[in-house]
XYZ file of N, CA and C in Angstrom:
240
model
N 7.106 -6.340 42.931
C 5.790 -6.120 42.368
C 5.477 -7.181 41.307
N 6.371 -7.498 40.273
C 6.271 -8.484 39.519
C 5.997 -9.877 40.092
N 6.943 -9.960 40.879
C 6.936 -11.276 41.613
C 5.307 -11.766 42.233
N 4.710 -10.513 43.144
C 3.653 -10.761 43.614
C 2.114 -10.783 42.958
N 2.420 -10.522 40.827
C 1.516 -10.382 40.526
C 1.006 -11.867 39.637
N -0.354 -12.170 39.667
C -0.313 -13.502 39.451
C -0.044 -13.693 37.572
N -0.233 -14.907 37.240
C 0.115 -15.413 35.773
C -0.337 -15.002 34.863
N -2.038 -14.285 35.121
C -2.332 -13.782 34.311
C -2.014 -12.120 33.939
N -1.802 -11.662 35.091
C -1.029 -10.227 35.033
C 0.053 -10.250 34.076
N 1.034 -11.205 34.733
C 2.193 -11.826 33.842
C 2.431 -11.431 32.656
N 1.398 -12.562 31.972
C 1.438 -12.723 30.716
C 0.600 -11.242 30.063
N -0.185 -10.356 30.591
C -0.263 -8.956 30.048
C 0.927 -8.502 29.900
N 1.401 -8.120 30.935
C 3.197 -7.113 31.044
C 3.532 -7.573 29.984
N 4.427 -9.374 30.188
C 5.088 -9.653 29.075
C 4.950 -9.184 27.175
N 3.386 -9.240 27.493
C 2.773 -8.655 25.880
C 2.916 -7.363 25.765
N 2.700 -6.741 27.098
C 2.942 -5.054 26.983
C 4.588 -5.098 26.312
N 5.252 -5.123 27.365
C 6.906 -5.257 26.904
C 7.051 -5.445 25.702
N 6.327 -7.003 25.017
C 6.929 -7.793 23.564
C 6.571 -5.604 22.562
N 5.280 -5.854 22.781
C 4.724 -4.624 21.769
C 5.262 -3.023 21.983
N 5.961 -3.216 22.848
C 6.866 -1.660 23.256
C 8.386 -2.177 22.527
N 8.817 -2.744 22.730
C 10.619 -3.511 22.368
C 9.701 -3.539 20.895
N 8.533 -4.274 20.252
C 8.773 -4.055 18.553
C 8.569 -2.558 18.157
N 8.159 -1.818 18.748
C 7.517 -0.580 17.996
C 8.579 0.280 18.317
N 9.149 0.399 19.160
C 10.817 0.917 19.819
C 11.888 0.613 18.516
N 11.695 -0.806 18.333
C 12.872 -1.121 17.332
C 12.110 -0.498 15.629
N 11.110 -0.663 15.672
C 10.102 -0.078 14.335
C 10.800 1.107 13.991
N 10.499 2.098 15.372
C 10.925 3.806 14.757
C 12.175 3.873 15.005
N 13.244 3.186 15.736
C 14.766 3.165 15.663
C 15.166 3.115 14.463
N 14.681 1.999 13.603
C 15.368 1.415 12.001
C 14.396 1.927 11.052
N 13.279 1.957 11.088
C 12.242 2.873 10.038
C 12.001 1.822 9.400
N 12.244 0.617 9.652
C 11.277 -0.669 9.157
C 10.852 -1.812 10.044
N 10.273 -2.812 9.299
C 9.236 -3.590 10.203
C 10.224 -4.351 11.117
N 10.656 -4.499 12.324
C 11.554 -5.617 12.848
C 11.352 -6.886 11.944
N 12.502 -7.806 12.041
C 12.384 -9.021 11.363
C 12.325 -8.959 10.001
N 11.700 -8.224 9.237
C 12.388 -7.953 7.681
C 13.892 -8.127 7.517
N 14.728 -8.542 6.967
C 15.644 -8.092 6.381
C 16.001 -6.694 5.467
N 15.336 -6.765 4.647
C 15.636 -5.761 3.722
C 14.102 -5.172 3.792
N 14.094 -3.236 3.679
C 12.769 -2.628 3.580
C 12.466 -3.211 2.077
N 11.389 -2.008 2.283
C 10.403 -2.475 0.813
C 11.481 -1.363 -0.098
N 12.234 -0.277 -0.091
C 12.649 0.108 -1.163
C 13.555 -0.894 -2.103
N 14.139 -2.282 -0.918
C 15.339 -2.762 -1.761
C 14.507 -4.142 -2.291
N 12.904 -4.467 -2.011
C 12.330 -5.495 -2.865
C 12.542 -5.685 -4.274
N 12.294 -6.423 -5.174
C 12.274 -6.797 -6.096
C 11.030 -6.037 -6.879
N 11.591 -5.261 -8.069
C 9.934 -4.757 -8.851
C 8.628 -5.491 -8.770
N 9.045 -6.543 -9.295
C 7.706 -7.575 -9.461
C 7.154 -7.723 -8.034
N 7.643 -7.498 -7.133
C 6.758 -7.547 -5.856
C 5.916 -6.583 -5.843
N 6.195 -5.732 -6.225
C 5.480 -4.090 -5.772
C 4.544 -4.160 -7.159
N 4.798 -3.962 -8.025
C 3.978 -3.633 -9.391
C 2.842 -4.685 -9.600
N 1.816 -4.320 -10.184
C 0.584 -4.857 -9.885
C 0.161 -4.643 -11.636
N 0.303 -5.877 -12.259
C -0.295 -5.899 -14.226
C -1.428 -5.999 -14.265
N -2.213 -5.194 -14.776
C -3.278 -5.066 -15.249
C -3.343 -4.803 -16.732
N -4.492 -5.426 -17.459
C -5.282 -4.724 -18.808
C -5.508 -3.629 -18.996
N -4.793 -2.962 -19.735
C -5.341 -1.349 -19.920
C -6.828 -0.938 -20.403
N -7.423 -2.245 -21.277
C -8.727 -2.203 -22.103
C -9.380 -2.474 -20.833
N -9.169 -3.288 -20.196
C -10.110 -3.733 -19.118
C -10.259 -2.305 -18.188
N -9.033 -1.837 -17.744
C -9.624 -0.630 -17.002
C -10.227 0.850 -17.639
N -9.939 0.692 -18.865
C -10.750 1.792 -19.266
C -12.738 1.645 -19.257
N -12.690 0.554 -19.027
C -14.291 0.109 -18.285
C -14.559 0.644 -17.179
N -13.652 1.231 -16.292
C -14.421 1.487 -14.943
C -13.835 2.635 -14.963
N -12.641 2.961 -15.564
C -12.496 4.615 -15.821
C -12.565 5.473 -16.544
N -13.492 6.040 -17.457
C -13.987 6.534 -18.306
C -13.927 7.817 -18.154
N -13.830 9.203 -18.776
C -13.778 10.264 -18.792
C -15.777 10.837 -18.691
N -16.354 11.246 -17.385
C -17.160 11.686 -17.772
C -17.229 13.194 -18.203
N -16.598 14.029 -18.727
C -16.782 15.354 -19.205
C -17.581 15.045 -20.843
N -18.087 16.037 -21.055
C -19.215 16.071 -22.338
C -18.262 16.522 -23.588
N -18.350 15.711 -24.458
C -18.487 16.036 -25.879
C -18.365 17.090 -25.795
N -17.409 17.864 -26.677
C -17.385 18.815 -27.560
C -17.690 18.816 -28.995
N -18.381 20.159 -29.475
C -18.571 19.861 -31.465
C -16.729 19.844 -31.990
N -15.991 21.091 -31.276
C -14.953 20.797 -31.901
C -14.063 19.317 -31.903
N -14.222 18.732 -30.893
C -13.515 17.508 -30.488
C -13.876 16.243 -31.958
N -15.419 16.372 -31.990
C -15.904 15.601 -33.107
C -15.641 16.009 -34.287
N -15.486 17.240 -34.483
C -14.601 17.468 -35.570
C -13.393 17.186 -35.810
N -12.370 16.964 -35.039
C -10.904 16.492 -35.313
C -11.000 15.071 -35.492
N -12.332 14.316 -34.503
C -12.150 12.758 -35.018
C -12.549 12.510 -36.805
N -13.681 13.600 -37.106
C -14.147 13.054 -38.732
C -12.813 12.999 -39.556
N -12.219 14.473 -39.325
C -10.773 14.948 -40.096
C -10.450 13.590 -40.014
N -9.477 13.361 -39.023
C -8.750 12.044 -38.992
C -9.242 11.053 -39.316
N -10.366 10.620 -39.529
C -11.152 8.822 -39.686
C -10.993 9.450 -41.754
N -11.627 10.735 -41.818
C -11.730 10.713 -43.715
C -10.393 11.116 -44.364
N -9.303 11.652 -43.568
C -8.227 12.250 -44.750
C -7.266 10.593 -44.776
């Protein structure tokens, strides 16, 4: 059957096959083929991502409302 199917058939199968043999070996080892090492044994600095803390408190802001008591603990603290 192979034999009699032409080049372009071919080269489908062959891609079928390549993408069955990686995803076969994927859930065998529980990581990407061709990695060496997963992502648990990377290096911190790969994974961790530095950001400005001032900078993100710009886009994440607490919207819940004011309280009177809340403004009262800031006067306490800013006058004693």
């Amino acid at each position: 059957m192979y034999r009699s199917a032409t080049d372009e058939d071919k080269k489908v199968i062959a891609g079928m096959i390549f993408d069955l043999e990686f995803a076969i070996e994927w859930m065998e080892t529980g990581r990407r083929p061709g990695n060496r090492r997963g992502i648990e044994r990377r290096a911190a600095y790969q994974c961790e991502k530095i950001f400005v803390p001032l900078l993100m408190q710009k886009y994440f802001r607490s919207s819940k409302p004011t309280y009177e008591w809340d403004d009262h603990e800031k006067e306490d603290v800013i006058t004693s």
